[in-house]
Short mmCIF file of C-alpha atoms in Angstrom, two decimals:
data_model
loop_
_atom_site.label_atom_id
_atom_site.label_comp_id
_atom_site.label_asym_id
_atom_site.label_seq_id
_atom_site.Cartn_x
_atom_site.Cartn_y
_atom_site.Cartn_z
CA MET A 1 198.04 16.91 -15.66
CA ARG A 2 198.20 18.23 -19.22
CA GLY A 3 197.23 21.82 -19.79
CA LEU A 4 194.97 23.00 -22.59
CA GLN A 5 196.60 24.49 -25.65
CA ILE A 6 194.82 27.69 -26.65
CA GLN A 7 195.33 29.66 -29.85
CA HIS A 8 195.35 33.41 -29.15
CA SER A 9 195.02 35.68 -32.18
CA ARG A 10 198.08 35.17 -34.39
CA THR A 11 200.55 34.73 -31.62
CA ARG A 12 202.17 31.43 -30.76
CA PRO A 13 200.02 28.89 -28.87
CA TYR A 14 200.47 28.95 -25.12
CA ARG A 15 199.54 26.52 -22.39
CA ARG A 16 197.25 27.26 -19.49
CA GLY A 17 196.35 24.97 -16.65
CA ALA A 18 192.79 23.87 -16.01
CA GLY A 19 192.81 25.77 -12.71
CA ASP A 20 193.64 29.02 -14.49
CA LEU A 21 190.92 28.44 -17.07
CA LEU A 22 188.32 27.84 -14.35
CA ASP A 23 189.32 31.14 -12.74
CA HIS A 24 187.59 32.88 -15.66
CA VAL A 25 184.24 31.19 -14.98
CA PRO A 26 181.98 33.84 -13.34
CA ALA A 27 180.98 31.92 -10.21
CA THR A 28 181.43 32.72 -6.53
CA ARG A 29 181.97 29.02 -5.75
CA GLN A 30 183.05 26.09 -7.88
CA LEU A 31 183.11 22.33 -7.56
CA VAL A 32 185.55 20.17 -9.53
CA VAL A 33 185.29 16.39 -9.23
CA ASN A 34 188.16 14.52 -10.89
CA MET A 35 187.27 10.82 -10.89
CA THR A 36 190.13 9.49 -13.00
CA SER A 37 193.11 7.43 -11.95
CA SER A 38 196.01 9.57 -10.65
CA SER A 39 193.51 12.41 -10.10
CA GLY A 40 195.12 13.38 -6.81
CA GLY A 41 197.99 14.77 -8.83
CA SER A 42 195.72 17.50 -10.18
CA ILE A 43 194.83 19.05 -6.82
CA GLU A 44 197.75 21.48 -6.66
CA ALA A 45 196.86 22.92 -10.07
CA LEU A 46 193.11 23.10 -9.40
CA ARG A 47 192.84 24.27 -5.80
CA ARG A 48 191.57 27.77 -5.01
CA PRO A 49 190.05 29.31 -1.82
CA THR A 50 186.56 29.37 -3.38
CA ARG A 51 186.76 26.01 -5.14
CA VAL A 52 185.95 22.53 -3.86
CA VAL A 53 188.23 19.94 -5.45
CA ILE A 54 187.41 16.25 -5.03
CA ALA A 55 189.76 13.62 -6.42
CA ALA A 56 189.25 9.88 -6.60
CA THR A 57 192.87 9.23 -5.61
CA ARG A 58 195.07 10.66 -2.90
CA THR A 59 198.07 11.24 -5.17
CA GLY A 60 199.13 11.03 -8.78
CA THR A 61 200.77 7.67 -8.14
CA GLU A 62 197.50 5.73 -7.63
CA LYS A 63 197.24 4.76 -11.28
CA ASN A 64 194.68 1.94 -11.34
CA ALA A 65 191.19 2.46 -12.77
CA THR A 66 188.85 3.91 -10.14
CA VAL A 67 185.33 2.96 -9.02
CA PHE A 68 184.73 6.20 -7.08
CA ALA A 69 182.85 7.72 -10.06
CA ARG A 70 180.23 4.98 -9.92
CA TYR A 71 179.36 5.72 -6.32
CA TRP A 72 179.54 9.49 -6.73
CA ALA A 73 176.81 9.23 -9.36
CA GLU A 74 174.87 6.89 -7.06
CA ALA A 75 175.07 9.42 -4.23
CA LEU A 76 173.18 11.97 -6.32
CA ARG A 77 170.24 9.56 -6.63
CA ASP A 78 170.19 7.98 -3.17
CA ARG A 79 168.35 9.70 -0.31
CA ALA A 80 170.65 7.87 2.09
CA ALA A 81 173.39 10.31 1.08
CA ASP A 82 171.43 13.07 2.85
CA VAL A 83 172.86 12.15 6.24
CA ASP A 84 171.74 15.30 8.07
CA LYS A 85 168.18 14.96 6.66
CA THR A 86 168.01 18.53 5.36
CA GLU A 87 166.56 17.34 2.03
CA THR A 88 169.69 18.61 0.29
CA ILE A 89 172.70 16.50 -0.63
CA SER A 90 175.87 18.54 -0.27
CA ALA A 91 179.19 17.95 -2.00
CA LEU A 92 180.64 16.76 1.31
CA GLU A 93 177.78 14.30 1.87
CA ALA A 94 178.18 12.92 -1.66
CA PHE A 95 181.94 12.61 -1.06
CA HIS A 96 181.46 10.65 2.17
CA TYR A 97 178.83 8.41 0.53
CA ALA A 98 181.04 7.59 -2.46
CA GLN A 99 184.10 7.18 -0.25
CA ARG A 100 182.29 4.70 2.01
CA LYS A 101 180.85 2.74 -0.91
CA THR A 102 184.26 2.58 -2.58
CA ALA A 103 185.82 1.16 0.58
CA ASP A 104 182.97 -1.40 0.83
CA PHE A 105 183.59 -2.43 -2.78
CA TYR A 106 187.24 -3.30 -2.19
CA GLU A 107 186.41 -5.08 1.05
CA SER A 108 183.66 -7.18 -0.58
CA GLN A 109 185.99 -8.07 -3.45
CA LYS A 110 188.76 -8.92 -0.97
CA ARG A 111 191.08 -6.61 -2.86
CA LEU A 112 193.66 -4.12 -1.68
CA ALA A 113 192.24 -0.62 -2.18
CA THR A 114 194.11 1.19 -4.94
CA GLU A 115 192.25 4.51 -4.63
CA HIS A 116 191.72 6.83 -1.69
CA ALA A 117 189.45 9.78 -2.45
CA VAL A 118 190.23 13.19 -0.95
CA VAL A 119 188.63 16.63 -0.75
CA GLU A 120 190.41 20.01 -0.77
CA ASP A 121 188.48 23.25 -0.30
CA THR A 122 190.82 25.65 1.47
CA GLY A 123 192.91 26.53 -1.57
CA LYS A 124 196.16 25.52 0.08
CA GLY A 125 196.05 21.84 1.08
CA ALA A 126 196.91 18.55 -0.57
CA GLY A 127 193.48 17.01 0.11
CA GLU A 128 192.11 15.14 3.10
CA ARG A 129 190.48 11.72 3.29
CA ALA A 130 188.74 12.72 6.54
CA PRO A 131 187.87 16.44 6.28
CA SER A 132 187.06 17.99 9.65
CA ALA A 133 187.16 21.16 11.70
CA GLU A 134 190.54 20.02 13.04
CA ASN A 135 192.24 19.97 9.62
CA GLY A 136 190.12 22.79 8.19
CA GLU A 137 188.93 20.88 5.13
CA GLY A 138 185.29 20.29 4.21
CA LYS A 139 183.65 23.56 5.27
CA LEU A 140 183.03 24.81 1.73
CA ALA A 141 182.06 21.33 0.51
CA ALA A 142 179.49 21.02 3.29
CA ALA A 143 177.90 24.28 2.14
CA PHE A 144 177.81 23.32 -1.53
CA PRO A 145 174.34 21.92 -2.43
CA LEU A 146 174.23 19.39 -5.27
CA VAL A 147 170.75 17.86 -5.19
CA ARG A 148 167.55 19.04 -3.54
CA LEU A 149 165.02 16.44 -2.43
CA GLY A 150 161.35 16.38 -1.45
CA ALA A 151 160.03 19.72 -0.19
CA ASN A 152 163.29 21.48 -1.05
CA ALA A 153 163.00 20.36 -4.67
CA ALA A 154 159.40 21.59 -4.79
CA ALA A 155 160.35 24.93 -3.22
CA ALA A 156 163.13 25.40 -5.77
CA ARG A 157 160.50 25.22 -8.52
CA ASP A 158 158.16 27.67 -6.77
CA PRO A 159 159.11 31.33 -7.42
CA ALA A 160 157.26 32.39 -4.25
CA LYS A 161 159.20 29.98 -2.03
CA ARG A 162 162.61 30.14 -3.69
CA PRO A 163 163.78 33.13 -1.56
CA LEU A 164 162.84 31.24 1.59
CA LEU A 165 164.72 28.17 0.37
CA ASP A 166 167.78 30.31 -0.34
CA LYS A 167 167.55 31.75 3.19
CA LYS A 168 167.21 28.27 4.68
CA GLU A 169 170.31 27.03 2.85
CA GLN A 170 172.26 30.13 3.90
CA LEU A 171 171.34 29.49 7.54
CA GLU A 172 172.34 25.82 7.26
CA GLN A 173 175.65 26.90 5.76
CA ALA A 174 176.17 29.40 8.57
CA ILE A 175 175.55 26.64 11.12
CA ASP A 176 178.09 24.38 9.42
CA LYS A 177 180.61 27.24 9.33
CA LEU A 178 180.03 27.95 13.01
CA LYS A 179 180.69 24.31 13.90
CA TYR A 180 184.07 24.54 12.15
CA GLU A 181 184.90 27.65 14.16
CA LYS A 182 183.73 26.26 17.51
CA ALA A 183 187.19 25.30 18.79
CA ALA A 184 188.42 28.88 18.46
CA MET A 185 185.40 30.50 20.14
CA PRO A 186 184.36 31.04 23.76
CA ALA A 187 181.70 28.47 24.67
CA ASP A 188 179.09 31.12 25.54
CA ALA A 189 179.54 32.94 22.23
CA TYR A 190 179.26 29.69 20.30
CA LYS A 191 176.08 28.68 22.15
CA LYS A 192 174.50 32.11 21.66
CA GLN A 193 175.21 32.22 17.93
CA LEU A 194 174.12 28.63 17.39
CA THR A 195 170.85 29.19 19.28
CA GLN A 196 170.03 32.26 17.18
CA LEU A 197 170.80 30.46 13.92
CA LEU A 198 168.67 27.48 14.91
CA LEU A 199 165.76 29.76 15.83
CA ASP A 200 166.04 31.58 12.50
CA LEU A 201 166.20 28.24 10.71
CA ALA A 202 163.08 26.98 12.51
CA ARG A 203 161.15 30.13 11.57
CA THR A 204 162.26 29.88 7.95
CA GLN A 205 161.29 26.21 7.79
CA GLU A 206 157.89 27.04 9.27
CA ALA A 207 157.32 29.64 6.55
CA LEU A 208 158.40 27.15 3.89
CA ASP A 209 155.97 24.54 5.20
CA LYS A 210 152.94 26.84 4.90
#
């Protein structure tokens, strides 16, 4: 992946990678979606512990034109992408939607798939086609909201309800995080924490619905 050439004062030009440039963006979390051919080759340069990186191809050697971008854009408009019915489409949900649609495209065209989308959000992996608690990938992507729907969209526009919406999303993210940590926790501790989070979520949703 070519770096960007930046002119600094009167010194000689120097090259900086896109990942380094994004480090200077003042954000606690970032999402980078590279939908080009060979995009998997950019993961090593882009990955960071607080950054979700989604690439249309698994490696830099998948050089054919991709269709993943088409279905990623479709995911942001299709309520079906909201699989957990929280009225928010997360980066992970959009990834799974576009990944599934891309696979369907190649199957319907009776063509060998030349792209295999991956997600990397741990800052140290090469990207996974099937992110899960077992491989550690997908936790940050699941907690990264992209599109709010229905009541969530209305609450986001209402200054009085926006704090409640933020609390609701934080609780949903905490539940997703807990599910990733389940395997390493005693069953009783997991059940206790999950029950409390679900109760808090129910109360917050009740307040939002008023």
